[in-house]
mmCIF file of the C-alpha atoms, coordinates in Angstrom:
data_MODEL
# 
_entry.id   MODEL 
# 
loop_
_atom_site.group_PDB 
_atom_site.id 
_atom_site.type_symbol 
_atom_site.label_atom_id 
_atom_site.label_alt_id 
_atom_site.label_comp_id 
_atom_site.label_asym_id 
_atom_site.label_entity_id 
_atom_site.label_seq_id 
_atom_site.pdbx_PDB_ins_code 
_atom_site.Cartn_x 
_atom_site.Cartn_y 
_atom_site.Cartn_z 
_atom_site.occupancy 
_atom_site.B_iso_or_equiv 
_atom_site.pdbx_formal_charge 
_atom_site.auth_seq_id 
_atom_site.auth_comp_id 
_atom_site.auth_asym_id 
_atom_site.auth_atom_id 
_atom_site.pdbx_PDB_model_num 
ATOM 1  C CA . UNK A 1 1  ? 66.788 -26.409 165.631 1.00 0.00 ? 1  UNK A CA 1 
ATOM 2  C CA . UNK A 1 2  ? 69.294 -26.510 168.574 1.00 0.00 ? 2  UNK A CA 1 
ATOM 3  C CA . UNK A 1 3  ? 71.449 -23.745 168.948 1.00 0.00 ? 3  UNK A CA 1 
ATOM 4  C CA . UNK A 1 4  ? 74.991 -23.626 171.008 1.00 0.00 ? 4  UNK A CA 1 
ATOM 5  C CA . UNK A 1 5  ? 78.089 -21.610 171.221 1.00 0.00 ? 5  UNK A CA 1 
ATOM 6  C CA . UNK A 1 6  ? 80.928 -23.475 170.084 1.00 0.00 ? 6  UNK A CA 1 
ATOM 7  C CA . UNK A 1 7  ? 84.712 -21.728 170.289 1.00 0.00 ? 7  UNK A CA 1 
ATOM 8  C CA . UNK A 1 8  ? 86.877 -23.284 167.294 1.00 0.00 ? 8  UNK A CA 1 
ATOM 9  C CA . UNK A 1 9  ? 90.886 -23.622 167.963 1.00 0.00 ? 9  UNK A CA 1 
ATOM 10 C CA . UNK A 1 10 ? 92.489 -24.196 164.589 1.00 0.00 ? 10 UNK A CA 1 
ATOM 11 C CA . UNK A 1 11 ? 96.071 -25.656 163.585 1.00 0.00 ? 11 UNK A CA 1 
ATOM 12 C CA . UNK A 1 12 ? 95.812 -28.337 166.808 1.00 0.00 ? 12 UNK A CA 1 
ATOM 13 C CA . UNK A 1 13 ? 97.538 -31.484 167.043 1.00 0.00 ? 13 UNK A CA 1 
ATOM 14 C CA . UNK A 1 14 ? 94.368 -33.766 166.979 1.00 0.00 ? 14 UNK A CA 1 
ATOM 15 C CA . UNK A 1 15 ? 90.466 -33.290 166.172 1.00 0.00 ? 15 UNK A CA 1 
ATOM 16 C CA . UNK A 1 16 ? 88.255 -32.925 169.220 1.00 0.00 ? 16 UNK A CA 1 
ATOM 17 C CA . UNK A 1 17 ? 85.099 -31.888 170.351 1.00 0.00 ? 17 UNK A CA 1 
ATOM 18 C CA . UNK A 1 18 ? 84.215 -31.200 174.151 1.00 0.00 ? 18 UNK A CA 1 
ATOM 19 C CA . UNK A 1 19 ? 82.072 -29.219 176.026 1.00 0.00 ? 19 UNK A CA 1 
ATOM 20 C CA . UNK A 1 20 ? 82.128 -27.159 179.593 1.00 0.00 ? 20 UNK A CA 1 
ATOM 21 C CA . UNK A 1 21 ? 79.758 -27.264 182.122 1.00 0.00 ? 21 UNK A CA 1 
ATOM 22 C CA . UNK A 1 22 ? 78.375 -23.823 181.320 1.00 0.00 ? 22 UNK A CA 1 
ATOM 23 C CA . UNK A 1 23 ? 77.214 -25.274 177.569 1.00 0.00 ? 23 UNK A CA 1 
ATOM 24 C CA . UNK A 1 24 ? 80.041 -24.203 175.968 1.00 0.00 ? 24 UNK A CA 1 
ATOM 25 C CA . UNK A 1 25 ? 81.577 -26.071 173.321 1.00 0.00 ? 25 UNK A CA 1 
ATOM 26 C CA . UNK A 1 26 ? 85.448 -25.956 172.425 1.00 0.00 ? 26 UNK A CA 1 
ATOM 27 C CA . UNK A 1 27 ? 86.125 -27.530 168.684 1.00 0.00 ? 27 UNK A CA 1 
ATOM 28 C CA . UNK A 1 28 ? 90.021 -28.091 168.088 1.00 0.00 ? 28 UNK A CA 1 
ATOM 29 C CA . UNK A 1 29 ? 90.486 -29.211 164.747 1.00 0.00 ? 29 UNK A CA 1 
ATOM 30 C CA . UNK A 1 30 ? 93.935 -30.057 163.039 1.00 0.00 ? 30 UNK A CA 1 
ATOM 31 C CA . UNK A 1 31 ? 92.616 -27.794 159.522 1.00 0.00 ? 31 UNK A CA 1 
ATOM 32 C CA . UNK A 1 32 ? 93.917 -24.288 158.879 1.00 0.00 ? 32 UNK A CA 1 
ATOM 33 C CA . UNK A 1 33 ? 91.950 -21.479 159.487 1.00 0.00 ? 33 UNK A CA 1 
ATOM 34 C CA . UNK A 1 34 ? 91.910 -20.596 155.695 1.00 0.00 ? 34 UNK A CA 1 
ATOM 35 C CA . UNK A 1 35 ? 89.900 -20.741 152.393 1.00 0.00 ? 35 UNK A CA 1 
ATOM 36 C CA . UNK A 1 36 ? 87.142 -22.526 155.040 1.00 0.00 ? 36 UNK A CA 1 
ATOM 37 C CA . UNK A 1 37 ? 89.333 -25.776 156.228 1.00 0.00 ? 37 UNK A CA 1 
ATOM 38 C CA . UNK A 1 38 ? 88.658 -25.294 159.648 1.00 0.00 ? 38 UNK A CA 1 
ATOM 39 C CA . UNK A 1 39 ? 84.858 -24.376 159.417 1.00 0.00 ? 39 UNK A CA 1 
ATOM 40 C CA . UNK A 1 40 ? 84.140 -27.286 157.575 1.00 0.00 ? 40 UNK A CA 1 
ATOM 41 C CA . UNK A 1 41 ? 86.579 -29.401 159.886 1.00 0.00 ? 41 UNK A CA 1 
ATOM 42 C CA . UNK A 1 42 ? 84.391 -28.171 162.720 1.00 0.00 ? 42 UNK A CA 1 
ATOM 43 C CA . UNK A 1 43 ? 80.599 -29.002 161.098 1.00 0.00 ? 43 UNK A CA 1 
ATOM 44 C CA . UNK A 1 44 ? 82.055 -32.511 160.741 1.00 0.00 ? 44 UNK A CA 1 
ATOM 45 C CA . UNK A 1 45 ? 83.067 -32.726 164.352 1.00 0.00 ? 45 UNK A CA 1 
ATOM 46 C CA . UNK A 1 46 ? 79.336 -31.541 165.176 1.00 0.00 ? 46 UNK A CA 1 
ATOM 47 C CA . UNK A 1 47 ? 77.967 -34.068 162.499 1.00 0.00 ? 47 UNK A CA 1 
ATOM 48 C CA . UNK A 1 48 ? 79.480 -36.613 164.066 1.00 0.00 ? 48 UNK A CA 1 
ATOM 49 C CA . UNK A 1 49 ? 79.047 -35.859 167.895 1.00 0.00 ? 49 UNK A CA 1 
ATOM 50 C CA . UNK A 1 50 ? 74.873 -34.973 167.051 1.00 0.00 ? 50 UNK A CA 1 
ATOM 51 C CA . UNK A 1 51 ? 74.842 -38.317 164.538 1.00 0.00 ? 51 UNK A CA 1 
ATOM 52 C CA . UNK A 1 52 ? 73.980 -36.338 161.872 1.00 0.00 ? 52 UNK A CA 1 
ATOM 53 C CA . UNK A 1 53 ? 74.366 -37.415 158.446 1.00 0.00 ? 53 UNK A CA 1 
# 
């Protein structure tokens, strides 16, 4: 189990993933933060930067 802080910008113009040279991550995903668009916006970001299916 790897564990990571990740900082989640909803409403942006384009999906992205990047992260800082202190570990952080910043997530900026295009979904609304409501009824859980953005969280699950965000886990497929990870899924696809880790390879995880």
């Amino acid at each position: 189990v790897k564990k990571f802080l990740v900082k989640v910008k909803p409403n942006a113009r384009e999906n992205s993933l990047r992260q800082f040279q202190d570990g952080t991550w910043i997530a900026e995903v295009k979904a609304p933060p409501k009824d859980g668009k953005a969280n699950r916006a965000v886990i497929e970001l990870i899924a696809k930067q880790f390879k995880v299916t």
